[in-house]
CSV table of C-alpha atoms in Angstrom, one decimal:
chain,number,residue,atom,x,y,z
A,1,GLY,CA,16.3,13.3,7.2
A,2,ALA,CA,13.0,12.3,5.7
A,3,VAL,CA,11.4,10.8,8.8
A,4,VAL,CA,7.8,9.6,9.0
A,5,SER,CA,6.3,9.4,12.5
A,6,GLN,CA,3.5,6.8,12.8
A,7,HIS,CA,1.1,6.6,15.8
A,8,PRO,CA,0.0,4.7,17.7
A,9,SER,CA,2.5,1.8,17.6
A,10,ARG,CA,0.0,-0.6,19.1
A,11,VAL,CA,-3.7,-0.4,19.6
A,12,ILE,CA,-6.3,-2.8,20.9
A,13,CYS,CA,-9.9,-2.1,20.2
A,14,LYS,CA,-13.3,-3.8,20.5
A,15,SER,CA,-15.0,-5.2,17.5
A,16,GLY,CA,-17.3,-2.6,15.9
A,17,THR,CA,-15.3,0.4,16.9
A,18,SER,CA,-13.1,2.6,14.7
A,19,VAL,CA,-9.4,3.2,15.0
A,20,LYS,CA,-7.4,6.1,13.5
A,21,ILE,CA,-3.7,5.7,12.5
A,22,GLU,CA,-1.6,8.8,11.9
A,23,CYS,CA,1.5,9.3,9.8
A,24,ARG,CA,3.3,12.6,9.9
A,25,SER,CA,6.3,13.6,7.8
A,26,LEU,CA,8.5,15.5,10.2
A,27,ASP,CA,11.1,17.2,8.0
A,28,PHE,CA,9.7,17.1,4.5
A,29,GLN,CA,6.5,17.5,2.6
A,30,ALA,CA,4.7,14.3,1.8
A,31,THR,CA,2.5,14.9,-1.2
A,32,THR,CA,1.9,11.2,-1.4
A,33,MET,CA,1.5,8.5,1.2
A,34,PHE,CA,1.3,4.8,0.6
A,35,TRP,CA,-0.6,2.6,3.1
A,36,TYR,CA,0.3,-1.1,3.5
A,37,ARG,CA,-1.0,-3.9,5.5
A,38,GLN,CA,1.0,-6.9,6.7
A,39,PHE,CA,-0.4,-10.1,8.1
A,40,PRO,CA,1.8,-12.5,10.1
A,41,LYS,CA,4.6,-14.1,8.1
A,42,GLN,CA,3.5,-12.4,5.0
A,43,SER,CA,4.9,-9.5,2.9
A,44,LEU,CA,3.6,-6.0,2.8
A,45,MET,CA,0.5,-5.5,0.7
A,46,LEU,CA,-0.3,-2.1,-0.6
A,47,MET,CA,-3.8,-1.0,0.4
A,48,ALA,CA,-4.1,2.5,-1.0
A,49,THR,CA,-2.3,5.6,-2.1
A,50,SER,CA,-3.2,9.0,-0.8
A,51,ASN,CA,-2.4,12.3,-2.4
A,52,GLU,CA,-2.6,15.6,-0.5
A,53,GLY,CA,-5.8,17.4,-1.3
A,54,SER,CA,-7.4,14.6,-3.4
A,55,LYS,CA,-9.2,11.3,-3.0
A,56,ALA,CA,-7.2,8.2,-2.2
A,57,THR,CA,-6.7,5.5,-4.7
A,58,TYR,CA,-7.5,2.0,-3.4
A,59,GLU,CA,-6.0,-1.3,-4.6
A,60,GLN,CA,-8.3,-3.9,-5.9
A,61,GLY,CA,-10.2,-5.7,-3.1
A,62,VAL,CA,-9.7,-3.0,-0.5
A,63,GLU,CA,-12.9,-1.5,0.8
A,64,LYS,CA,-12.7,2.3,0.6
A,65,ASP,CA,-15.6,2.8,3.0
A,66,LYS,CA,-14.0,0.6,5.6
A,67,PHE,CA,-10.5,2.1,5.3
A,68,LEU,CA,-10.9,5.8,5.2
A,69,ILE,CA,-7.9,7.8,4.2
A,70,ASN,CA,-7.5,11.5,4.7
A,71,HIS,CA,-4.5,13.5,3.4
A,72,ALA,CA,-5.5,17.0,4.2
A,73,SER,CA,-2.1,18.5,4.6
A,74,LEU,CA,1.4,18.0,3.2
A,75,THR,CA,2.6,16.6,6.6
A,76,LEU,CA,-0.3,14.4,7.8
A,77,SER,CA,-2.1,11.4,6.4
A,78,THR,CA,-4.5,9.3,8.4
A,79,LEU,CA,-6.0,5.9,8.0
A,80,THR,CA,-9.2,5.1,9.9
A,81,VAL,CA,-10.3,1.5,10.2
A,82,THR,CA,-14.1,1.8,10.6
A,83,SER,CA,-16.2,-0.8,12.3
A,84,ALA,CA,-13.2,-3.0,12.9
A,85,HIS,CA,-13.5,-6.7,13.1
A,86,PRO,CA,-11.0,-9.4,14.2
A,87,GLU,CA,-10.0,-10.1,10.6
A,88,ASP,CA,-8.8,-6.5,10.4
A,89,SER,CA,-6.1,-7.3,13.0
A,90,SER,CA,-2.9,-6.7,11.2
A,91,PHE,CA,0.3,-4.5,11.0
A,92,TYR,CA,-0.4,-1.3,9.2
A,93,ILE,CA,2.5,0.7,7.7
A,94,CYS,CA,2.7,4.0,5.9
A,95,SER,CA,5.4,5.1,3.5
A,96,ALA,CA,6.1,8.4,1.8
A,97,PRO,CA,8.4,9.1,-1.2
A,98,HIS,CA,10.9,11.9,-0.9
A,99,ASP,CA,13.9,13.4,-2.6
A,100,ARG,CA,16.2,13.7,0.3
A,101,GLY,CA,19.5,12.1,-0.8
A,102,ASN,CA,17.6,10.1,-3.4
A,103,TYR,CA,16.6,7.5,-0.8
A,104,GLY,CA,13.3,7.2,-2.5
A,105,TYR,CA,10.9,6.1,0.2
A,106,THR,CA,10.7,6.3,4.0
A,107,PHE,CA,8.5,4.2,6.1
A,108,GLY,CA,6.7,4.7,9.4
A,109,SER,CA,7.4,2.3,12.3
A,110,GLY,CA,4.1,0.6,11.9
A,111,THR,CA,0.9,0.1,13.9
A,112,ARG,CA,-0.1,-3.2,15.4
A,113,LEU,CA,-3.9,-3.3,15.4
A,114,THR,CA,-5.6,-6.0,17.5
A,115,VAL,CA,-9.4,-6.2,17.3
A,116,VAL,CA,-11.0,-8.2,20.1
B,1,ASP,CA,7.2,-2.4,-12.0
B,2,ALA,CA,9.4,-5.3,-12.8
B,3,LYS,CA,9.1,-8.4,-10.6
B,4,THR,CA,11.9,-9.7,-8.5
B,5,THR,CA,12.9,-13.2,-7.4
B,6,GLN,CA,14.7,-13.8,-4.2
B,7,PRO,CA,15.6,-17.0,-2.3
B,8,PRO,CA,13.2,-17.5,0.6
B,9,SER,CA,15.8,-17.8,3.3
B,10,MET,CA,19.6,-17.7,3.9
B,11,ASP,CA,21.9,-18.2,6.8
B,12,CYS,CA,25.1,-16.5,7.6
B,13,ALA,CA,27.7,-16.7,10.3
B,14,GLU,CA,28.3,-13.6,12.4
B,15,GLY,CA,31.3,-11.7,11.1
B,16,ARG,CA,31.1,-13.2,7.7
B,17,ALA,CA,29.8,-11.5,4.6
B,18,ALA,CA,26.2,-12.0,3.7
B,19,ASN,CA,25.5,-12.1,-0.1
B,20,LEU,CA,21.8,-11.8,-0.9
B,21,PRO,CA,20.9,-12.3,-4.6
B,22,CYS,CA,18.0,-10.9,-6.5
B,23,ASN,CA,16.8,-11.6,-10.0
B,24,HIS,CA,15.0,-8.8,-11.9
B,25,SER,CA,15.2,-10.0,-15.5
B,26,THR,CA,12.3,-7.7,-16.7
B,27,ILE,CA,13.8,-4.5,-15.3
B,28,SER,CA,13.3,-1.4,-17.5
B,29,GLY,CA,15.9,1.1,-18.3
B,30,ASN,CA,14.6,3.7,-16.0
B,31,GLU,CA,14.0,1.5,-13.0
B,32,TYR,CA,16.2,1.5,-10.0
B,33,VAL,CA,17.0,-1.5,-7.7
B,34,TYR,CA,16.1,-0.7,-4.1
B,35,TRP,CA,16.9,-2.8,-1.1
B,36,TYR,CA,15.0,-2.6,2.1
B,37,ARG,CA,15.0,-4.7,5.2
B,38,GLN,CA,12.4,-5.3,7.9
B,39,ILE,CA,13.2,-6.4,11.4
B,40,HIS,CA,10.4,-8.1,13.2
B,41,SER,CA,7.4,-5.8,13.9
B,42,GLN,CA,9.1,-2.7,12.5
B,43,GLY,CA,8.7,-0.6,9.4
B,44,PRO,CA,11.0,-1.4,6.5
B,45,GLN,CA,14.4,0.3,6.6
B,46,TYR,CA,16.2,1.6,3.5
B,47,ILE,CA,19.5,0.0,2.8
B,48,ILE,CA,20.8,1.0,-0.6
B,49,HIS,CA,19.7,1.6,-4.2
B,50,GLY,CA,21.3,1.8,-7.6
B,51,LEU,CA,20.6,2.2,-11.3
B,52,LYS,CA,23.5,0.5,-13.1
B,53,ASN,CA,26.7,1.2,-11.2
B,54,ASN,CA,27.8,-0.6,-8.2
B,55,GLU,CA,27.0,1.3,-5.0
B,56,THR,CA,28.4,1.3,-1.5
B,57,ASN,CA,27.4,3.0,1.7
B,58,GLU,CA,27.9,2.6,5.4
B,59,MET,CA,25.5,-0.3,5.6
B,60,ALA,CA,26.1,-2.4,2.5
B,61,SER,CA,27.3,-2.8,-1.1
B,62,LEU,CA,25.1,-3.3,-4.1
B,63,ILE,CA,26.5,-5.1,-7.1
B,64,ILE,CA,24.4,-4.9,-10.3
B,65,THR,CA,25.2,-7.1,-13.3
B,66,GLU,CA,26.1,-5.4,-16.5
B,67,ASP,CA,22.8,-6.5,-18.1
B,68,ARG,CA,21.0,-5.3,-15.0
B,69,LYS,CA,19.0,-8.5,-14.8
B,70,SER,CA,20.3,-9.4,-11.4
B,71,SER,CA,21.9,-7.9,-8.4
B,72,THR,CA,23.5,-8.8,-5.1
B,73,LEU,CA,23.3,-7.1,-1.8
B,74,ILE,CA,26.4,-7.6,0.3
B,75,LEU,CA,26.6,-7.0,4.1
B,76,PRO,CA,30.3,-7.2,4.6
B,77,HIS,CA,30.5,-8.2,8.2
B,78,ALA,CA,27.1,-9.5,9.3
B,79,THR,CA,26.0,-9.1,12.9
B,80,LEU,CA,23.2,-10.7,14.8
B,81,ARG,CA,21.3,-7.4,14.4
B,82,ASP,CA,21.2,-7.9,10.7
B,83,THR,CA,18.8,-10.8,11.1
B,84,ALA,CA,15.8,-9.6,9.1
B,85,VAL,CA,13.7,-10.0,6.0
B,86,TYR,CA,15.5,-8.3,3.0
B,87,TYR,CA,13.4,-7.0,0.1
B,88,CYS,CA,14.7,-6.3,-3.3
B,89,ILE,CA,12.4,-4.0,-5.3
B,90,VAL,CA,12.7,-2.4,-8.7
B,91,ASN,CA,11.0,1.0,-9.2
B,92,ALA,CA,11.3,4.0,-11.4
B,93,GLY,CA,12.1,6.2,-8.4
B,94,GLY,CA,13.6,9.5,-9.4
B,95,THR,CA,10.9,12.1,-9.9
B,96,SER,CA,8.2,9.6,-10.7
B,97,TYR,CA,7.5,7.8,-7.4
B,98,GLY,CA,5.3,4.9,-8.3
B,99,LYS,CA,4.1,2.5,-5.6
B,100,LEU,CA,6.6,0.0,-4.2
B,101,THR,CA,5.5,-3.6,-4.7
B,102,PHE,CA,7.0,-6.0,-2.1
B,103,GLY,CA,7.7,-9.6,-2.9
B,104,GLN,CA,8.3,-12.3,-0.3
B,105,GLY,CA,11.9,-11.2,0.4
B,106,THR,CA,14.7,-13.3,1.8
B,107,ILE,CA,14.8,-14.1,5.5
B,108,LEU,CA,18.4,-13.7,6.6
B,109,THR,CA,19.4,-15.4,9.8
B,110,VAL,CA,22.7,-14.5,11.2
B,111,HIS,CA,23.9,-17.0,13.8
B,112,PRO,CA,26.8,-16.9,16.2
């Protein structure tokens, strides 16, 4: 149990366009969703925390107007990379805490974004 | 959250036990030790977690020292598919889900 489905798994977009990444909790209610970014050969870096029905909290240095987060329901959180540029190319991962078997946190499978 | 220190890389022969250490000397009394692993280009996968007692599940065992300042993840019979980056994280967990902060982890390479 406690599965987070993340889509798309891979996306290539042109510079200047926007890309939306979705994370859905399939069998539990995700009141909180964490969004991470991972550059090659680096660890996961937390970008922002979204809570259902309220504004997201962004980590220092993350532009909130560039990385739009929406968490309108208990099962869906989205991250939109607006006006994407090549430097936004990265691996984006979502994660939700849960209380199933006290596992703590479950992660999506990640989205590989390439901006050309 | 308390910080953790892990060796950057380790090797293990297939079929042997892999013992991955983690130091968390500033861990608080209410913080759990979580272990996750990340296989290339995938999301992290939960392995095991514990508070102060040793834990075992179908994937691994977790040994936490009595003072809780360090722990060891044990993969009893490593396979090639266990090659991954292993992250040790301390977090309050329970009913207060704070953000998980990832360190650099340990790159475990299992070789034939």
